[in-house]
Tab-separated table of C-alpha atoms in Angstrom:
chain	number	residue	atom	x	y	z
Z	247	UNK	CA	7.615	-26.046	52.762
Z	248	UNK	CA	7.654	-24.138	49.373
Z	249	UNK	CA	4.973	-21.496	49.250
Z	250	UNK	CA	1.744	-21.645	47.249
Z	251	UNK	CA	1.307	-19.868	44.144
Z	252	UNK	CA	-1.343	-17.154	45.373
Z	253	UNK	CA	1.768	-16.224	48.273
Z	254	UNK	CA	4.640	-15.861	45.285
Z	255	UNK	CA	2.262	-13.787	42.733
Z	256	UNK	CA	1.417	-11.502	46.150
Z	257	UNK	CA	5.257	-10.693	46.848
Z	258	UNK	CA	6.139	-10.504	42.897
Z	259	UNK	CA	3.447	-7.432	43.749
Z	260	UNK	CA	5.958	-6.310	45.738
Z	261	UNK	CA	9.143	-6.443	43.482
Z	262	UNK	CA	10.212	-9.402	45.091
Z	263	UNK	CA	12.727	-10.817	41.972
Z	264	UNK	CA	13.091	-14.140	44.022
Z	265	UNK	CA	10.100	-15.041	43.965
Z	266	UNK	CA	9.322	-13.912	40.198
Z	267	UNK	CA	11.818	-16.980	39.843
Z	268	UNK	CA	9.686	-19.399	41.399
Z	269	UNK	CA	6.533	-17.967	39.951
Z	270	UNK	CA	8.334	-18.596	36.420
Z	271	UNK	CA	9.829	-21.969	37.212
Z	272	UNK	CA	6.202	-23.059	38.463
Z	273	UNK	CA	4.204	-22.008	35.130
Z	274	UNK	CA	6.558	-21.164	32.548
Z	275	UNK	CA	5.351	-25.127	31.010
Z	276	UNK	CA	1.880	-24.773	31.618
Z	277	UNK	CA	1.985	-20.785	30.089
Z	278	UNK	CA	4.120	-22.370	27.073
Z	279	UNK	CA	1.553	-25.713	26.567
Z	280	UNK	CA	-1.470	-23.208	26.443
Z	281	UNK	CA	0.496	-21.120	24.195
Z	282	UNK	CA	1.662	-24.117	21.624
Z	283	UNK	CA	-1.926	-25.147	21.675
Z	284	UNK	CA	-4.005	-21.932	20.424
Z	285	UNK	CA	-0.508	-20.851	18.285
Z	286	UNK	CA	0.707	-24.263	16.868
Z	287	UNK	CA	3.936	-22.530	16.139
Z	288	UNK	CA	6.667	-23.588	18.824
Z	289	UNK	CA	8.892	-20.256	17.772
Z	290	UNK	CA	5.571	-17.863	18.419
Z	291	UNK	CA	4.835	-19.667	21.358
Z	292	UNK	CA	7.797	-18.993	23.398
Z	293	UNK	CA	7.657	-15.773	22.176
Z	294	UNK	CA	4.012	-15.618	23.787
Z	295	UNK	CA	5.222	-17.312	26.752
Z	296	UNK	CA	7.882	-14.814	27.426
Z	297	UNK	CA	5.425	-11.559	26.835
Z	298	UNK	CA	3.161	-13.267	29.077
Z	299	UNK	CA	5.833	-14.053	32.068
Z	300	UNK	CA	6.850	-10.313	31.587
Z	301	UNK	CA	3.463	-9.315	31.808
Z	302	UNK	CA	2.656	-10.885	34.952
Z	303	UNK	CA	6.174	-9.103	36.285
Z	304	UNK	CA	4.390	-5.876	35.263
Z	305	UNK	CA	0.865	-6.587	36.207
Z	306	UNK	CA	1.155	-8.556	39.420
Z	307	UNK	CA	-0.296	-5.833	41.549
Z	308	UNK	CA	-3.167	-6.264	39.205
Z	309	UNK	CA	-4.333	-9.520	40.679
Z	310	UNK	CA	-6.894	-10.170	42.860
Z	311	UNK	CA	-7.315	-13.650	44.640
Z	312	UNK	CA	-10.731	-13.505	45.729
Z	313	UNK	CA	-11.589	-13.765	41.533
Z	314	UNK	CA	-9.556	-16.675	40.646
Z	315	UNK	CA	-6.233	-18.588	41.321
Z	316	UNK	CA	-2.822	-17.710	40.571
Z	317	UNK	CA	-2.532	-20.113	37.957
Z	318	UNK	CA	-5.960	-19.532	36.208
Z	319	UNK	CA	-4.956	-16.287	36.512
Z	320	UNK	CA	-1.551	-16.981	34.454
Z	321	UNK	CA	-3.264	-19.451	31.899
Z	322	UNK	CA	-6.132	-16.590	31.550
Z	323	UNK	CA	-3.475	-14.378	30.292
Z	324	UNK	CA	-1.526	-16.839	28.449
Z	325	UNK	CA	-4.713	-18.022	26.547
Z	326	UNK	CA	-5.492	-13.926	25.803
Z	327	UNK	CA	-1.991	-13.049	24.465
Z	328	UNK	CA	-2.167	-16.596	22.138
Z	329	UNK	CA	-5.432	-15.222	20.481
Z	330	UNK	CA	-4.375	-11.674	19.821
Z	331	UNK	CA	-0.890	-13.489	18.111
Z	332	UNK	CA	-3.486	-15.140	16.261
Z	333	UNK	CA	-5.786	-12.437	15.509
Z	334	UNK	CA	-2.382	-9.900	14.392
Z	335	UNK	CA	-0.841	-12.488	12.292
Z	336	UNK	CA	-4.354	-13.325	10.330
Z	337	UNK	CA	-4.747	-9.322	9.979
Z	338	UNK	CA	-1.397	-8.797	8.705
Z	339	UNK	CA	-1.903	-11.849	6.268
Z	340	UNK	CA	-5.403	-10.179	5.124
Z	341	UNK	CA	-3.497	-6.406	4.688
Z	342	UNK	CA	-0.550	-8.387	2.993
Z	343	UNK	CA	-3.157	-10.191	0.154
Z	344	UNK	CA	-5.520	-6.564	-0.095
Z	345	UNK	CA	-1.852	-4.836	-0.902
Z	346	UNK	CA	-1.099	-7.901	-3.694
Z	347	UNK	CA	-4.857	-7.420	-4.726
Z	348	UNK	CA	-4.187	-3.131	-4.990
Z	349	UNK	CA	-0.812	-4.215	-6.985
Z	350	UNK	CA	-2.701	-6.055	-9.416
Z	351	UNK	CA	-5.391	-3.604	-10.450
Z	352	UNK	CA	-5.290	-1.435	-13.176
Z	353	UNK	CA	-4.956	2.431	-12.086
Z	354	UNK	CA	-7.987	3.287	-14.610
Z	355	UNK	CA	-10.749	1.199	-15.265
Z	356	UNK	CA	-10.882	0.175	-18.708
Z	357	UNK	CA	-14.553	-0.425	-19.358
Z	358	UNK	CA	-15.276	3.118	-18.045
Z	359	UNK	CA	-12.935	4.702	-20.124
Z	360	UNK	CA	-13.861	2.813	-23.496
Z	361	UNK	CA	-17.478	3.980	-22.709
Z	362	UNK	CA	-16.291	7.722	-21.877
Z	363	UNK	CA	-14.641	7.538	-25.504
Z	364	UNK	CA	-17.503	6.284	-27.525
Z	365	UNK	CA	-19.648	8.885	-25.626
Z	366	UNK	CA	-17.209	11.585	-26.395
Z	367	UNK	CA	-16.841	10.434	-30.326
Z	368	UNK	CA	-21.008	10.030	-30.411
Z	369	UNK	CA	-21.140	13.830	-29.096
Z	370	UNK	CA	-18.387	14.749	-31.588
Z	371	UNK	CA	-20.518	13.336	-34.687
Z	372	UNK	CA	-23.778	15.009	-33.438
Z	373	UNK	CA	-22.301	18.334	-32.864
Z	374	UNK	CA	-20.050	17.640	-36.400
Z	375	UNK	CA	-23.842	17.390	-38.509
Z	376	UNK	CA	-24.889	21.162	-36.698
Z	377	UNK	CA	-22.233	22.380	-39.002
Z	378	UNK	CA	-22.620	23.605	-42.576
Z	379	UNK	CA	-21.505	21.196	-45.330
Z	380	UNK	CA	-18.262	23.736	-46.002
Z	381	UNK	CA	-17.626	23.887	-42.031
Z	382	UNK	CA	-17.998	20.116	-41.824
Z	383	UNK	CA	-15.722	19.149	-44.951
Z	384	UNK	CA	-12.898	21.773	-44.009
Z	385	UNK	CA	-12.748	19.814	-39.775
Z	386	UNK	CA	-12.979	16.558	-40.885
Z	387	UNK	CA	-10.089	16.984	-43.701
Z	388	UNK	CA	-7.806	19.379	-41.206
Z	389	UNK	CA	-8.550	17.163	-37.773
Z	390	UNK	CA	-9.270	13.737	-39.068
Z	391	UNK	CA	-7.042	13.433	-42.236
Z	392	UNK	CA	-4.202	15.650	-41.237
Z	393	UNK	CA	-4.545	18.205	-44.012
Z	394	UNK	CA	-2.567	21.247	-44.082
Z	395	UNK	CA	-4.963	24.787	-44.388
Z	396	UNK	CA	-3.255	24.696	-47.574
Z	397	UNK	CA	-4.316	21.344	-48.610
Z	398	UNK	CA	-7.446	21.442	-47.347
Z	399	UNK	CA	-8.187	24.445	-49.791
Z	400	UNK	CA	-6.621	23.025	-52.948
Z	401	UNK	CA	-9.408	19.916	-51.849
Z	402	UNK	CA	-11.882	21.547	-51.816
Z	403	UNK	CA	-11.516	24.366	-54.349
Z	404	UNK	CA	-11.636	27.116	-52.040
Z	405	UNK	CA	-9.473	30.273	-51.532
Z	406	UNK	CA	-7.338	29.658	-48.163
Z	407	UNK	CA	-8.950	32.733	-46.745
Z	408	UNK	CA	-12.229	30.807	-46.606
Z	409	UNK	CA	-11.192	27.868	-46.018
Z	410	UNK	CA	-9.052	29.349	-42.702
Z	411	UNK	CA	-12.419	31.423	-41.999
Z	412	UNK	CA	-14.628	28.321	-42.535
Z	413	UNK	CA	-12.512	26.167	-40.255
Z	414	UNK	CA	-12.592	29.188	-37.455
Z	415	UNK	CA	-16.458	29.142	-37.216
Z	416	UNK	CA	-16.702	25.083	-37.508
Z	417	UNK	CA	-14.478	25.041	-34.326
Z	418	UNK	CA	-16.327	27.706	-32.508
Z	419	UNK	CA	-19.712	26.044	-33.055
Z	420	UNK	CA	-17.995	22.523	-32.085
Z	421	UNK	CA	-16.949	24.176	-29.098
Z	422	UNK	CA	-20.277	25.622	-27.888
Z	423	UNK	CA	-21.654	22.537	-29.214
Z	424	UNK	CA	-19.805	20.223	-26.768
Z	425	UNK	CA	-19.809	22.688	-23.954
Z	426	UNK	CA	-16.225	23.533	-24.135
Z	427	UNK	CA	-15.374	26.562	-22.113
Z	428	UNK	CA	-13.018	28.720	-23.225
């Protein structure tokens, strides 16, 4: 007479290999069948099936007849290891498509920096009419058309002294204008 299920899981307790064997002969189909049936993968679920046989090797001591069968027992554990495959391969999937997502997006975002730009230029202008018409001319010819000091004084028929001067106190004011430390 071959002994019942609650008996083997009670001396696999024990570290009783021989019995581990008839343990695993006894539910290693019904472990695998719950396993194939959350998982739907037959390569996962022998993979479950085996963590599950090895944790009942490990956790035998663990189990306590007066809540359950053997086998419920077993299939309980089965069934729990199938959903948390299920669970880790759906979170890996969902960090796998947020990486893509990250790898896709811009570093900078565009709209904010076109809006930074023309708030920047719109500052520029205001602060560019608190200068006098000299001051004004002399910046916008040096910093907008590229003129030389030299140039910039032949264009506007000024001495380069002045023109160096004038330029000097444009830039300060722009500075304090737009809040530019120093």
């Amino acid at each position: 007479m071959q002994p019942d299920l609650q008996e083997l899981v009670g001396r696999v307790a024990l570290g009783d290999e021989k019995a581990f064997a008839a343990v695993y002969d006894a539910v290693v189909s019904p472990v695998l069948g719950v396993a194939r049936a959350v998982l739907r993968d037959h390569a996962q679920s022998e993979e479950v099936a085996q963590e599950v046989l090895v944790e009942v090797w490990r956790t035998a001591p663990r189990y306590r007849s007066d809540r359950g069968t053997a086998i419920n027992w077993i299939l309980t554990l089965a069934h729990r290891r199938a959903i948390d495959r299920v669970r880790s391969v759906e979170a890996a999937a969902a960090r796998d498509n947020q990486a893509a997502l990250l790898a896709r997006t811009p570093e900078f975002d565009e709209v904010t920096e076109q809006v930074e730009a023309r708030l920047e230029r719109e500052q520029v202008r205001r602060c560019l009419r608190t200068l006098t018409e000299i001051q004004r001319q002399a910046v916008t010819l040096a910093y907008y058309r590229g003129l030389t000091y030299r140039q910039v004084a032949e264009a506007l028929a000024l001495p380069l002294g002045t023109v160096k001067t004038r330029l000097r106190d444009g830039l300060i004011r722009l500075r304090d204008c737009l809040g530019v430390t120093a």
